[in-house]
Amino acid sequence: GAAQHVPDKKVDSVCPYCGVGCQLTYNVKDNKILYVEGRDGPANHGRLCVKGRYGFDYAHHPHRLTKPLIRRAGVPKTGDFVMDPDRVMDVFREATWEEALELAGGKLKAIRDTHGRKALAGFGSAKGSNEEAYLFQKLVRTGFGTNNVDHCTRLCHASSVVALLEGIGSGAVSNPVMDVTKADVVIIIGANPTVNHPVAATWMKNAARAGTKLVILDPRRSELARFAHRYLQFKPDTDVALLNAMMHVIVSEGLVDQAFIANRTSGYEELRKNVEGYSPEAMAPICGIDADTIREVARLYATSKASMILWGMGVSQHVHGTDNARCLIALALMTGQIGREGTGLHPLRGQNNVQGASDAGLIPMMYPDYQHVSSPEARARFEQAWKLAPGTLDEKPGLTVVEVMDAIHHGDIRGMYVMGENPAMSDPDANHARDALAALDHLVVQDIFLTETAYLADVILPASAFAEKTGTFTNTDRLVQLGRQALNPPGDARQDLWIIQEIAKRLDLRWDYGHVSEVFDEMRRTMPSIAGITWERMERDDAVTYPCPNEGDPGQSVVFVDDFPRPTGRARFVPADVIPAAERPDTEYPLVLITGRQLEHWHTGSMTRRAAVLDALEPDPVALVHPLDLDAMGGRPGDLVTIESRRGKVSLYARADESSPRGAVFVPFCYYEAAINRLTNAALDPFAKIPEFKYCAIRVTLGGEP
Ligand code: SF4
């Protein structure tokens, strides 16, 4: 009857998916979410996308891990994971928490004591709260004794962050997404907001309707291109050529902001000389955009009252990802389009807490708040805050995600603790990553489902889903928001903060955190950017923007108004030259593979493929192929195709898709049965160690095993 659908409680929280950070309300009855409603948060004003509105029931899925699991003796770590709960008990046996924790933590400790602290590594998650990220990196740094801690930020915006830290002294956005409604011109490059930041895309469309000129630069034609004033479909991998040509125009036509350059920047001369060699005429055949269009767009951006740049993984996931971002930063600096409303630089963050997890120090080279591990002052500060003897903390930056996999192959890393990440699906050259995970002496995985990574574990610790815990999450706008617990975890599943502390105990750490707010308070003491945000204020206001250094500060949504957080106060130009992709098409592998996400599914699919509505909308693995390319192969939409690179092959269903350029195939990376990252190239950007997910050589043939 109807009473069945009447909630017994409403809990205000935020969406667990993307970095837009929409606020929502869970409507709960008998420990089940009945439905979700949008709330009036700063980023969404009541709006939600299909994932936020319908993607909640994974929390109730029968695949949830409800008991600790220990790998049965002698079961080899080979073969493919099959999402078949009946097979789980062939590989694992159930255990008590005490037994599982003793084994999980005890063996990590034994590896540390036998092989040294550098033989361990930990991956945290951008899906966890700030408090979980903070405690996890503290555990690795103080319990393992190494900086080998990282998470999926390495795979998404690491290059943007490196370029931003180098150029303007801060890795976060300068202006919130909502500023698109205050801009005259908005450049969106290498991003597909309709799919990946759907509610943000609605504000972009609203802005376009109200007169803002959207300029979209992307090899793939996104739905947002329909709203664009100009859409430039440049050739994949030619970002630097195109952006340098735009800067060439701005310099040669005298459209630079001389006063801004003189008063607020350094290194302009070098950049000016570098872009001299990039005339639009010379670059047009390289990037596939005619010189007049390059000129027009460059003038538009430089001369408008307020121009803003937003970008995504199309910019960052290249071996020249850092260079791509350097060019965007230089564009904003030379025109003075930063430091005011409706201007600035906005790398659109993917995960709901990828900004916060990085802020909290879940990265191998920085302590919380981007204090570098090699700085003696920073080390001393954290040794004091964490009550450690001077000289305890390691001064060497740790290994990044892909470097950890290589270190396992070399026998340097023997034990790992993975919390909520799924590198077996998300890492490039996933066969190599899976072999590495399988080669570990000891792998502890903490998750809510038996992921492809958990399948290779020695111990699995059943954790809590988003709606089962309270914590803070930082969205793409630097907005710290409160997620509140709406459900109790199922069976013996436990909250992640409790599990991290239990592992810490087994590594001889004496921690005593009660409520999550006690972790948050410690973070405030070590992180000047959020020092002014009290837990009481989080509970009252639900959302506060940092920097918020002092209690009572309103929080600053637009930064760099007067100066840049660099030692000189000035931003710095860094020139970039064209570097080709690590693996170009040839006669054997004539096509280009571009990977990414799709609207209905989230990352490696462990949540959304277990959400009924989302899975019904997109149930099968697909490859998006240009209709003319499909035709040339003699194929039709819906046909099975096999895609092969030098590293692996998968079979999936072809979908005719005019948004992909000819010669390029787009595949989402969420399908375990056609894990496309088996094919991607692990070549890294030298500055950020981000892999080249947006470009590798493949061939496609008709047919294959479904
Ligand atoms: Fe959630 Fe992002 Fe969709 Fe908002 S736009 S509902 S944060 S997935």
GROMACS .gro file of N, CA, C and O in nm, residues 10-14 24-26 39 482-485 542:
model
   56
   10LYS      N    1   1.392   1.186   0.675
   10LYS     CA    2   1.456   1.257   0.565
   10LYS      C    3   1.594   1.299   0.613
   10LYS      O    4   1.606   1.355   0.721
   11VAL      N    5   1.696   1.270   0.533
   11VAL     CA    6   1.832   1.304   0.575
   11VAL      C    7   1.897   1.391   0.467
   11VAL      O    8   1.906   1.350   0.350
   12ASP      N    9   1.942   1.509   0.506
   12ASP     CA   10   2.007   1.601   0.411
   12ASP      C   11   2.152   1.560   0.391
   12ASP      O   12   2.227   1.546   0.488
   13SER      N   13   2.192   1.542   0.265
   13SER     CA   14   2.328   1.500   0.236
   13SER      C   15   2.371   1.559   0.102
   13SER      O   16   2.313   1.658   0.056
   14VAL      N   17   2.473   1.498   0.041
   14VAL     CA   18   2.517   1.541  -0.093
   14VAL      C   19   2.525   1.419  -0.183
   14VAL      O   20   2.521   1.305  -0.137
   24LEU      N   21   2.137   1.697  -0.175
   24LEU     CA   22   2.015   1.618  -0.192
   24LEU      C   23   1.961   1.575  -0.056
   24LEU      O   24   2.025   1.592   0.047
   25THR      N   25   1.841   1.519  -0.060
   25THR     CA   26   1.779   1.465   0.061
   25THR      C   27   1.745   1.318   0.036
   25THR      O   28   1.683   1.285  -0.065
   26TYR      N   29   1.792   1.233   0.128
   26TYR     CA   30   1.754   1.091   0.122
   26TYR      C   31   1.622   1.073   0.195
   26TYR      O   32   1.607   1.117   0.309
   39ARG      N   33   1.820   1.936  -0.331
   39ARG     CA   34   1.808   2.042  -0.231
   39ARG      C   35   1.866   2.170  -0.288
   39ARG      O   36   1.943   2.167  -0.383
  482LEU      N   37   2.871   1.884   0.390
  482LEU     CA   38   2.850   1.777   0.486
  482LEU      C   39   2.761   1.667   0.426
  482LEU      O   40   2.650   1.694   0.380
  483GLY      N   41   2.815   1.545   0.424
  483GLY     CA   42   2.734   1.428   0.389
  483GLY      C   43   2.692   1.361   0.519
  483GLY      O   44   2.776   1.333   0.604
  484ARG      N   45   2.561   1.339   0.535
  484ARG     CA   46   2.513   1.283   0.662
  484ARG      C   47   2.469   1.138   0.645
  484ARG      O   48   2.412   1.101   0.544
  485GLN      N   49   2.493   1.062   0.752
  485GLN     CA   50   2.455   0.921   0.750
  485GLN      C   51   2.303   0.907   0.747
  485GLN      O   52   2.232   0.964   0.830
  542ASP      N   53   2.590   2.347   0.618
  542ASP     CA   54   2.604   2.238   0.522
  542ASP      C   55   2.714   2.259   0.419
  542ASP      O   56   2.759   2.163   0.357
   0.00000   0.00000   0.00000
